[in-house]
Amino acid sequence: MADVSGLTIAAVERDTGLSKDTLRVWERRYGFPKPLRDPSGERLYAADDVERLRLIKRLLDQGHRPGKVVGTAPAELLRLLEAHTPRTAAALPGSAECAALIDLLKLHRSDELRAMLSQTLLKFGLQRFVAEIVAPLNRHVGEAWLRGEIAVMEEHLYTELIQNTLRAAINAHAARGTRPRVLLTTFPDEEHTLGLLMAEAMLVPEGAHCISLGTQTPLSDIRMAAASGSFDIVALSFSSAYPVRQAVDGLLSLRDRLAGEVGIWAGGAGICGRQRSLPGIRVIAEIDDTLAALRDWHNAHLNS
Amino acid sequence: MADVSGLTIAAVERDTGLSKDTLRVWERRYGFPKPLRDPSGERLYAADDVERLRLIKRLLDQGHRPGKVVGTAPAELLRLLEAHTPRTAAALPGSAECAALIDLLKLHRSDELRAMLSQTLLKFGLQRFVAEIVAPLNRHVGEAWLRGEIAVMEEHLYTELIQNTLRAAINAHAARGTRPRVLLTTFPDEEHTLGLLMAEAMLVPEGAHCISLGTQTPLSDIRMAAASGSFDIVALSFSSAYPVRQAVDGLLSLRDRLAGEVGIWAGGAGICGRQRSLPGIRVIAEIDDTLAALRDWHNAHLNS
DNA sequence: GCCATTAGTTTGTCCAAGACAAAGCGTTGA
DNA sequence: TCAACGCTTTGTCTTGGACAAACTAATGGC
């Protein structure tokens, strides 16, 4: 069955994180992507092209320059990706569990998957579960998805089951009145919720008092919430799909409008390595760093 | 303190949720907002205008039309917001708990709110908790939000806490190999997850074997998932914000492409009352009807 | 009286090409 | 080693026109 209809430019923006303006200017400058047009002249992107755009996005995030990679054939792109990721499939503590979980996911054995997640959580404890199981799993699933080894259904199922597991664990805690008070959320257009839940799962066992607003809170509401709730820290999460520029702008603007004694933490693949351009903001490069950041906060507030 | 610098159009988009295109076309058509320009001709929006835009956005969400409210003075806008009529508060079972929960929400007592949700869940049982507490609460929160009585933060917090509670309850069940096998998800552009969780929470205690893909699964992937997983039922949820036309089209298209023995259930405010135009699809008008639908399915499959 | 069509209006998104600022890169000089 | 400079790349903003999708209002059965 030939899929006659392609994706609109808005859909591609949503799926790749590349702005409409960027997509149009790339077409003009580099000749790619060159979408078909519908009867009224609007762009229709082929699924293959979107796939390739995702590869390109990946390379840009790794530091490649658009002029070099937009317009390069997919095979070469893959080679570049491989070249840059001498990822150690090393024997990390939970890599056996990881592999087993991925296998279950690909077989759609959702019952066993859920059971094994719960079991692994009990075995490792919440924090190590997040750092040593969920974080690597996220990476694996994300990469497998880029390589087309994982279907949409599997990716959705994965997110859903992890979410159930983490939320159940978080909900079981009942910290009260402890410090610091942490407000967790994401900016608008950032709908990935897993990073947020992972952060919360790292913080809650330490006695931090977390209040999560879920995803997509407008900037002004974040400001209002932070001010009204006497929070010590506002924590934001950014996935790799989130436009870096937008993230940095938003964070600086938030830093500007928020009282100085309120800390701002920013984490996730979409913001990692940007500490330089974010004065007054604590960038959390890896999920483990959450604990380091928390320790720093405690050290800085021993007297109070 | 004269604020020389205004907000860029990108910042306003982030803060208000109105797209750059929309902001420019409003300026052209209605003469508002009329931002200053920086030396290179780029728009700089005044803080007051952004505030007014946020008011306008609220009114649009209530159903007002742009032509009527963009260009109207702030005082008049506030009057319109006030004028929005409050609904009746009927005395249903569990309404005492509802009121108490709403009060806690407005006070931002998130700890107590979570505790009371867990407690109420235990008292009522999962199914009655969903039907008699969560469903009315949803309605109340939704209406209060339209009236401006509830801040964005409170609405987000509410969704987040309910989600934690429901997912913890769902995750605690461990049904295996039972029937029917139900696939739950929503169409793309439908990001409301609560309806889906409520349905799952109604079904799981009955021994139904639920697999949820979360929100926003493309139609073709729903079809593939349904076919590959030997499901008995595909359940879709539609919030009131979802365009009816799109829902009906999508459902009929899905019905067309799916094997006849696979049932399709459609529920939520966005689709209720449309049974007539949806042959071959079970429309679930109220959350309680989920159980009736399940009973019907069992009756029709006694022999197998 | 109640739906279903149809026609008319409103409204958001898309397009084009040009312009330019911000960021990256490379060179020079202290 | 690092600061300052110019050159190149790259993403965002601009304008005005166009049009499809959504909404409203009017019309025509049953």
CSV table of N, CA and C in Angstrom, one decimal, chain B residues 33-172:
chain,number,residue,atom,x,y,z
B,33,PRO,N,-1.4,43.3,18.7
B,33,PRO,CA,-0.5,44.2,19.4
B,33,PRO,C,0.3,45.0,18.4
B,34,LYS,N,0.7,46.2,18.7
B,34,LYS,CA,1.6,47.1,17.9
B,34,LYS,C,2.9,47.3,18.6
B,35,PRO,N,3.8,46.4,18.4
B,35,PRO,CA,5.1,46.5,19.2
B,35,PRO,C,6.0,47.5,18.6
B,36,LEU,N,6.9,48.0,19.5
B,36,LEU,CA,8.0,48.9,19.0
B,36,LEU,C,8.9,48.1,18.2
B,37,ARG,N,9.8,48.8,17.5
B,37,ARG,CA,10.8,48.1,16.7
B,37,ARG,C,12.2,48.4,17.3
B,38,ASP,N,13.1,47.4,17.2
B,38,ASP,CA,14.5,47.7,17.6
B,38,ASP,C,15.2,48.3,16.3
B,39,PRO,N,16.4,48.7,16.5
B,39,PRO,CA,17.1,49.5,15.3
B,39,PRO,C,17.1,48.7,14.0
B,40,SER,N,17.0,47.4,14.1
B,40,SER,CA,17.0,46.6,12.8
B,40,SER,C,15.6,46.2,12.4
B,41,GLY,N,14.6,46.8,13.0
B,41,GLY,CA,13.2,46.6,12.5
B,41,GLY,C,12.5,45.4,13.2
B,42,GLU,N,13.1,44.8,14.2
B,42,GLU,CA,12.5,43.6,14.8
B,42,GLU,C,11.5,44.0,15.9
B,43,ARG,N,10.5,43.3,16.0
B,43,ARG,CA,9.4,43.7,17.0
B,43,ARG,C,9.9,43.6,18.4
B,44,LEU,N,9.5,44.5,19.3
B,44,LEU,CA,9.8,44.5,20.7
B,44,LEU,C,8.4,44.7,21.4
B,45,TYR,N,7.9,43.7,22.1
B,45,TYR,CA,6.6,43.8,22.7
B,45,TYR,C,6.7,44.3,24.1
B,46,ALA,N,5.8,45.2,24.5
B,46,ALA,CA,5.8,45.8,25.8
B,46,ALA,C,5.2,44.8,26.8
B,47,ALA,N,5.6,44.8,28.0
B,47,ALA,CA,5.1,43.8,29.0
B,47,ALA,C,3.6,43.9,29.2
B,48,ASP,N,3.1,45.1,29.1
B,48,ASP,CA,1.6,45.3,29.2
B,48,ASP,C,0.9,44.6,28.1
B,49,ASP,N,1.4,44.7,26.9
B,49,ASP,CA,0.8,44.1,25.8
B,49,ASP,C,0.8,42.6,25.9
B,50,VAL,N,1.9,42.0,26.4
B,50,VAL,CA,1.9,40.6,26.6
B,50,VAL,C,0.9,40.1,27.6
B,51,GLU,N,0.8,40.9,28.7
B,51,GLU,CA,-0.3,40.7,29.7
B,51,GLU,C,-1.6,40.6,29.0
B,52,ARG,N,-1.9,41.6,28.2
B,52,ARG,CA,-3.2,41.7,27.5
B,52,ARG,C,-3.4,40.5,26.6
B,53,LEU,N,-2.3,40.1,25.9
B,53,LEU,CA,-2.4,38.9,25.0
B,53,LEU,C,-2.8,37.7,25.8
B,54,ARG,N,-2.3,37.6,27.1
B,54,ARG,CA,-2.6,36.4,27.9
B,54,ARG,C,-4.1,36.4,28.2
B,55,LEU,N,-4.6,37.6,28.5
B,55,LEU,CA,-6.0,37.7,28.8
B,55,LEU,C,-6.8,37.2,27.6
B,56,ILE,N,-6.4,37.7,26.4
B,56,ILE,CA,-7.1,37.4,25.2
B,56,ILE,C,-7.1,35.9,25.0
B,57,LYS,N,-5.9,35.3,25.2
B,57,LYS,CA,-5.8,33.8,25.1
B,57,LYS,C,-6.8,33.1,25.9
B,58,ARG,N,-7.0,33.6,27.1
B,58,ARG,CA,-7.9,33.0,28.1
B,58,ARG,C,-9.3,33.0,27.5
B,59,LEU,N,-9.7,34.2,26.9
B,59,LEU,CA,-11.0,34.3,26.4
B,59,LEU,C,-11.2,33.4,25.2
B,60,LEU,N,-10.2,33.3,24.3
B,60,LEU,CA,-10.3,32.4,23.2
B,60,LEU,C,-10.6,31.0,23.6
B,61,ASP,N,-9.9,30.6,24.7
B,61,ASP,CA,-10.1,29.2,25.2
B,61,ASP,C,-11.5,29.0,25.7
B,62,GLN,N,-12.1,30.1,26.1
B,62,GLN,CA,-13.5,30.0,26.5
B,62,GLN,C,-14.5,30.0,25.3
B,63,GLY,N,-14.0,30.2,24.2
B,63,GLY,CA,-14.9,30.1,23.0
B,63,GLY,C,-15.1,31.5,22.3
B,64,HIS,N,-14.6,32.5,22.8
B,64,HIS,CA,-14.7,33.8,22.2
B,64,HIS,C,-14.0,33.8,20.8
B,65,ARG,N,-14.4,34.7,19.9
B,65,ARG,CA,-13.7,34.8,18.6
B,65,ARG,C,-12.7,35.9,18.6
B,66,PRO,N,-11.6,35.6,17.9
B,66,PRO,CA,-10.5,36.6,17.9
B,66,PRO,C,-11.0,38.0,17.4
B,67,GLY,N,-11.8,38.0,16.3
B,67,GLY,CA,-12.3,39.3,15.8
B,67,GLY,C,-13.0,40.2,16.8
B,68,LYS,N,-13.6,39.5,17.8
B,68,LYS,CA,-14.3,40.2,18.9
B,68,LYS,C,-13.4,40.7,20.0
B,69,VAL,N,-12.4,40.0,20.3
B,69,VAL,CA,-11.7,40.3,21.6
B,69,VAL,C,-10.3,40.9,21.3
B,70,VAL,N,-9.6,40.5,20.2
B,70,VAL,CA,-8.4,41.2,19.9
B,70,VAL,C,-8.7,42.6,19.5
B,71,GLY,N,-8.1,43.6,20.2
B,71,GLY,CA,-8.4,45.0,19.9
B,71,GLY,C,-9.4,45.6,20.9
B,72,THR,N,-9.9,44.7,21.8
B,72,THR,CA,-10.7,45.2,22.8
B,72,THR,C,-9.9,45.6,24.0
B,73,ALA,N,-10.3,46.7,24.7
B,73,ALA,CA,-9.5,47.2,25.8
B,73,ALA,C,-9.5,46.2,27.0
B,74,PRO,N,-8.4,46.2,27.7
B,74,PRO,CA,-8.2,45.3,28.8
B,74,PRO,C,-9.4,45.3,29.8
B,75,ALA,N,-9.9,46.5,30.2
B,75,ALA,CA,-11.0,46.5,31.1
B,75,ALA,C,-12.2,45.7,30.7
B,76,GLU,N,-12.5,45.9,29.4
B,76,GLU,CA,-13.7,45.2,28.9
B,76,GLU,C,-13.4,43.7,28.8
B,77,LEU,N,-12.1,43.3,28.6
B,77,LEU,CA,-11.7,41.9,28.5
B,77,LEU,C,-12.0,41.3,29.9
B,78,LEU,N,-11.6,42.0,30.9
B,78,LEU,CA,-11.8,41.5,32.3
B,78,LEU,C,-13.2,41.3,32.6
B,79,ARG,N,-14.1,42.2,32.1
B,79,ARG,CA,-15.5,42.1,32.3
B,79,ARG,C,-16.0,40.9,31.7
B,80,LEU,N,-15.6,40.6,30.5
B,80,LEU,CA,-16.0,39.4,29.7
B,80,LEU,C,-15.6,38.1,30.5
B,81,LEU,N,-14.4,38.1,31.1
B,81,LEU,CA,-14.0,37.0,31.8
B,81,LEU,C,-14.9,36.7,33.0
B,82,GLU,N,-15.2,37.8,33.7
B,82,GLU,CA,-16.1,37.7,34.9
B,82,GLU,C,-17.4,37.1,34.5
B,83,ALA,N,-17.9,37.6,33.3
B,83,ALA,CA,-19.3,37.3,32.9
B,83,ALA,C,-19.5,35.8,32.7
B,84,HIS,N,-18.4,35.1,32.5
B,84,HIS,CA,-18.6,33.6,32.2
B,84,HIS,C,-19.3,33.0,33.4
B,85,THR,N,-20.5,32.4,33.1
B,85,THR,CA,-21.4,31.9,34.1
B,85,THR,C,-20.9,30.6,34.8
B,86,PRO,N,-21.0,30.6,36.1
B,86,PRO,CA,-20.6,29.3,36.8
B,86,PRO,C,-21.8,28.3,36.7
B,87,ARG,N,-21.3,27.0,36.7
B,87,ARG,CA,-22.3,25.9,36.6
B,87,ARG,C,-22.9,25.5,37.9
B,88,THR,N,-23.9,24.6,37.8
B,88,THR,CA,-24.5,24.1,39.0
B,88,THR,C,-23.6,23.1,39.7
B,89,ALA,N,-23.7,23.1,41.0
B,89,ALA,CA,-22.9,22.1,41.8
B,89,ALA,C,-23.9,21.1,42.4
B,90,ALA,N,-24.1,20.0,41.7
B,90,ALA,CA,-25.1,19.0,42.2
B,90,ALA,C,-24.6,18.2,43.4
B,91,ALA,N,-25.5,17.6,44.2
B,91,ALA,CA,-25.1,16.8,45.3
B,91,ALA,C,-25.0,15.3,44.9
B,92,LEU,N,-23.8,14.9,44.4
B,92,LEU,CA,-23.6,13.5,44.1
B,92,LEU,C,-22.9,12.8,45.2
B,93,PRO,N,-22.9,11.4,45.1
B,93,PRO,CA,-22.1,10.7,46.1
B,93,PRO,C,-20.6,11.0,45.9
B,94,GLY,N,-19.9,11.3,47.0
B,94,GLY,CA,-18.5,11.7,46.9
B,94,GLY,C,-18.3,13.1,46.7
B,95,SER,N,-19.4,13.9,46.7
B,95,SER,CA,-19.2,15.3,46.4
B,95,SER,C,-18.5,16.1,47.6
B,96,ALA,N,-18.7,15.5,48.8
B,96,ALA,CA,-18.0,16.1,49.9
B,96,ALA,C,-16.5,16.0,49.7
B,97,GLU,N,-16.1,14.7,49.3
B,97,GLU,CA,-14.7,14.5,49.1
B,97,GLU,C,-14.2,15.4,48.0
B,98,CYS,N,-15.0,15.5,46.9
B,98,CYS,CA,-14.6,16.4,45.8
B,98,CYS,C,-14.3,17.8,46.3
B,99,ALA,N,-15.2,18.4,47.0
B,99,ALA,CA,-15.1,19.8,47.5
B,99,ALA,C,-13.8,19.9,48.3
B,100,ALA,N,-13.6,18.9,49.2
B,100,ALA,CA,-12.4,19.0,50.0
B,100,ALA,C,-11.1,19.0,49.2
B,101,LEU,N,-11.1,18.1,48.2
B,101,LEU,CA,-10.0,18.0,47.3
B,101,LEU,C,-9.7,19.3,46.5
B,102,ILE,N,-10.8,19.9,46.0
B,102,ILE,CA,-10.6,21.1,45.3
B,102,ILE,C,-10.0,22.2,46.2
B,103,ASP,N,-10.5,22.2,47.4
B,103,ASP,CA,-10.0,23.2,48.4
B,103,ASP,C,-8.5,23.0,48.6
B,104,LEU,N,-8.1,21.8,48.8
B,104,LEU,CA,-6.7,21.5,49.0
B,104,LEU,C,-5.9,22.0,47.7
B,105,LEU,N,-6.4,21.7,46.6
B,105,LEU,CA,-5.7,22.1,45.3
B,105,LEU,C,-5.5,23.6,45.3
B,106,LYS,N,-6.5,24.3,45.6
B,106,LYS,CA,-6.4,25.8,45.5
B,106,LYS,C,-5.4,26.3,46.5
B,107,LEU,N,-5.2,25.6,47.6
B,107,LEU,CA,-4.3,26.0,48.6
B,107,LEU,C,-2.9,25.5,48.4
B,108,HIS,N,-2.7,24.8,47.3
B,108,HIS,CA,-1.4,24.2,46.9
B,108,HIS,C,-0.9,23.2,47.9
B,109,ARG,N,-1.8,22.6,48.7
B,109,ARG,CA,-1.3,21.6,49.7
B,109,ARG,C,-1.1,20.3,49.0
B,110,SER,N,-0.1,20.2,48.3
B,110,SER,CA,0.1,19.0,47.4
B,110,SER,C,0.3,17.7,48.2
B,111,ASP,N,0.9,17.8,49.4
B,111,ASP,CA,1.1,16.6,50.2
B,111,ASP,C,-0.2,16.1,50.7
B,112,GLU,N,-1.0,16.9,51.2
B,112,GLU,CA,-2.3,16.5,51.8
B,112,GLU,C,-3.2,16.0,50.7
B,113,LEU,N,-3.1,16.7,49.5
B,113,LEU,CA,-3.9,16.3,48.4
B,113,LEU,C,-3.5,14.9,48.0
B,114,ARG,N,-2.3,14.6,47.9
B,114,ARG,CA,-1.9,13.3,47.5
B,114,ARG,C,-2.3,12.2,48.5
B,115,ALA,N,-2.1,12.6,49.8
B,115,ALA,CA,-2.5,11.7,50.8
B,115,ALA,C,-4.0,11.4,50.8
B,116,MET,N,-4.8,12.5,50.6
B,116,MET,CA,-6.2,12.3,50.6
B,116,MET,C,-6.7,11.5,49.3
B,117,LEU,N,-6.0,11.7,48.2
B,117,LEU,CA,-6.4,10.9,47.0
B,117,LEU,C,-6.1,9.4,47.3
B,118,SER,N,-5.0,9.1,47.9
B,118,SER,CA,-4.7,7.7,48.2
B,118,SER,C,-5.7,7.1,49.1
B,119,GLN,N,-6.0,7.9,50.1
B,119,GLN,CA,-7.0,7.5,51.1
B,119,GLN,C,-8.4,7.3,50.5
B,120,THR,N,-8.8,8.2,49.7
B,120,THR,CA,-10.1,8.1,49.1
B,120,THR,C,-10.2,6.9,48.2
B,121,LEU,N,-9.0,6.7,47.5
B,121,LEU,CA,-9.0,5.5,46.6
B,121,LEU,C,-9.2,4.2,47.4
B,122,LEU,N,-8.5,4.1,48.5
B,122,LEU,CA,-8.7,2.9,49.4
B,122,LEU,C,-10.1,2.8,49.9
B,123,LYS,N,-10.7,3.9,50.2
B,123,LYS,CA,-12.1,3.9,50.8
B,123,LYS,C,-13.1,3.5,49.7
B,124,PHE,N,-13.0,4.0,48.5
B,124,PHE,CA,-14.0,3.8,47.5
B,124,PHE,C,-13.7,2.6,46.7
B,125,GLY,N,-12.5,2.2,46.6
B,125,GLY,CA,-12.1,1.2,45.6
B,125,GLY,C,-11.8,1.9,44.2
B,126,LEU,N,-11.0,1.2,43.4
B,126,LEU,CA,-10.5,1.9,42.2
B,126,LEU,C,-11.6,2.4,41.3
B,127,GLN,N,-12.6,1.5,41.0
B,127,GLN,CA,-13.6,1.8,40.0
B,127,GLN,C,-14.5,3.0,40.5
B,128,ARG,N,-15.0,2.9,41.7
B,128,ARG,CA,-15.8,3.9,42.2
B,128,ARG,C,-15.0,5.2,42.4
B,129,PHE,N,-13.8,5.1,42.8
B,129,PHE,CA,-12.9,6.3,42.9
B,129,PHE,C,-12.9,7.0,41.5
B,130,VAL,N,-12.7,6.3,40.5
B,130,VAL,CA,-12.7,6.9,39.1
B,130,VAL,C,-14.0,7.5,38.8
B,131,ALA,N,-15.1,6.7,39.0
B,131,ALA,CA,-16.4,7.2,38.5
B,131,ALA,C,-17.0,8.3,39.4
B,132,GLU,N,-16.7,8.2,40.7
B,132,GLU,CA,-17.4,9.2,41.6
B,132,GLU,C,-16.6,10.3,42.1
B,133,ILE,N,-15.3,10.1,42.0
B,133,ILE,CA,-14.4,11.2,42.4
B,133,ILE,C,-13.6,11.8,41.3
B,134,VAL,N,-12.9,11.0,40.5
B,134,VAL,CA,-12.0,11.6,39.5
B,134,VAL,C,-12.9,12.3,38.4
B,135,ALA,N,-13.9,11.6,37.9
B,135,ALA,CA,-14.7,12.2,36.8
B,135,ALA,C,-15.3,13.5,37.2
B,136,PRO,N,-16.0,13.6,38.3
B,136,PRO,CA,-16.6,14.9,38.7
B,136,PRO,C,-15.5,16.0,38.9
B,137,LEU,N,-14.4,15.5,39.5
B,137,LEU,CA,-13.3,16.5,39.8
B,137,LEU,C,-12.8,17.0,38.5
B,138,ASN,N,-12.6,16.2,37.5
B,138,ASN,CA,-12.2,16.7,36.2
B,138,ASN,C,-13.1,17.8,35.7
B,139,ARG,N,-14.4,17.5,35.8
B,139,ARG,CA,-15.3,18.5,35.3
B,139,ARG,C,-15.2,19.8,36.1
B,140,HIS,N,-15.1,19.7,37.4
B,140,HIS,CA,-15.0,20.9,38.2
B,140,HIS,C,-13.7,21.7,37.9
B,141,VAL,N,-12.6,21.0,37.8
B,141,VAL,CA,-11.3,21.6,37.5
B,141,VAL,C,-11.4,22.3,36.2
B,142,GLY,N,-11.9,21.6,35.2
B,142,GLY,CA,-12.0,22.2,33.8
B,142,GLY,C,-12.8,23.4,33.8
B,143,GLU,N,-14.0,23.4,34.5
B,143,GLU,CA,-14.8,24.6,34.5
B,143,GLU,C,-14.2,25.7,35.3
B,144,ALA,N,-13.6,25.4,36.4
B,144,ALA,CA,-13.0,26.5,37.2
B,144,ALA,C,-11.9,27.1,36.4
B,145,TRP,N,-11.2,26.3,35.6
B,145,TRP,CA,-10.1,26.8,34.8
B,145,TRP,C,-10.6,27.8,33.8
B,146,LEU,N,-11.7,27.5,33.1
B,146,LEU,CA,-12.3,28.4,32.1
B,146,LEU,C,-12.7,29.7,32.8
B,147,ARG,N,-13.2,29.6,34.0
B,147,ARG,CA,-13.6,30.8,34.7
B,147,ARG,C,-12.4,31.6,35.3
B,148,GLY,N,-11.2,31.0,35.2
B,148,GLY,CA,-10.1,31.7,35.7
B,148,GLY,C,-9.9,31.6,37.2
B,149,GLU,N,-10.6,30.7,37.8
B,149,GLU,CA,-10.5,30.5,39.2
B,149,GLU,C,-9.3,29.7,39.6
B,150,ILE,N,-8.8,29.0,38.6
B,150,ILE,CA,-7.7,28.1,38.9
B,150,ILE,C,-6.5,28.4,38.0
B,151,ALA,N,-5.4,28.5,38.5
B,151,ALA,CA,-4.2,28.9,37.8
B,151,ALA,C,-3.7,27.7,37.0
B,152,VAL,N,-2.8,28.0,36.0
B,152,VAL,CA,-2.2,27.0,35.2
B,152,VAL,C,-1.5,26.0,36.1
B,153,MET,N,-0.8,26.5,37.1
B,153,MET,CA,-0.1,25.7,38.0
B,153,MET,C,-1.0,24.6,38.7
B,154,GLU,N,-2.1,25.1,39.1
B,154,GLU,CA,-3.0,24.2,39.9
B,154,GLU,C,-3.6,23.1,39.0
B,155,GLU,N,-3.9,23.5,37.7
B,155,GLU,CA,-4.4,22.5,36.8
B,155,GLU,C,-3.3,21.5,36.5
B,156,HIS,N,-2.1,21.9,36.3
B,156,HIS,CA,-1.0,21.0,36.0
B,156,HIS,C,-0.8,20.1,37.2
B,157,LEU,N,-0.8,20.7,38.4
B,157,LEU,CA,-0.5,19.9,39.6
B,157,LEU,C,-1.6,18.8,39.8
B,158,TYR,N,-2.8,19.2,39.5
B,158,TYR,CA,-4.0,18.3,39.6
B,158,TYR,C,-3.8,17.1,38.7
B,159,THR,N,-3.5,17.4,37.4
B,159,THR,CA,-3.3,16.3,36.5
B,159,THR,C,-2.2,15.3,36.9
B,160,GLU,N,-1.1,15.9,37.4
B,160,GLU,CA,0.0,15.2,37.8
B,160,GLU,C,-0.3,14.2,39.0
B,161,LEU,N,-1.0,14.7,40.0
B,161,LEU,CA,-1.2,13.9,41.2
B,161,LEU,C,-2.2,12.8,40.8
B,162,ILE,N,-3.3,13.1,40.1
B,162,ILE,CA,-4.2,12.1,39.7
B,162,ILE,C,-3.5,11.0,38.9
B,163,GLN,N,-2.6,11.5,38.0
B,163,GLN,CA,-1.9,10.5,37.2
B,163,GLN,C,-1.1,9.6,38.1
B,164,ASN,N,-0.4,10.1,39.1
B,164,ASN,CA,0.4,9.3,40.0
B,164,ASN,C,-0.5,8.3,40.7
B,165,THR,N,-1.6,8.8,41.2
B,165,THR,CA,-2.4,7.9,41.9
B,165,THR,C,-3.0,6.7,41.1
B,166,LEU,N,-3.5,7.1,39.9
B,166,LEU,CA,-4.1,6.1,39.0
B,166,LEU,C,-3.0,5.1,38.5
B,167,ARG,N,-1.9,5.6,38.1
B,167,ARG,CA,-0.8,4.7,37.6
B,167,ARG,C,-0.3,3.8,38.7
B,168,ALA,N,-0.2,4.3,39.9
B,168,ALA,CA,0.2,3.4,41.0
B,168,ALA,C,-0.8,2.3,41.1
B,169,ALA,N,-2.1,2.6,41.1
B,169,ALA,CA,-3.1,1.6,41.3
B,169,ALA,C,-3.1,0.6,40.1
B,170,ILE,N,-2.9,1.1,38.9
B,170,ILE,CA,-2.9,0.2,37.7
B,170,ILE,C,-1.7,-0.7,37.7
B,171,ASN,N,-0.6,-0.1,38.1
B,171,ASN,CA,0.7,-0.8,38.1
B,171,ASN,C,0.7,-2.0,39.2
B,172,ALA,N,-0.2,-1.8,40.2
B,172,ALA,CA,-0.2,-2.8,41.2
B,172,ALA,C,-0.9,-4.1,40.8
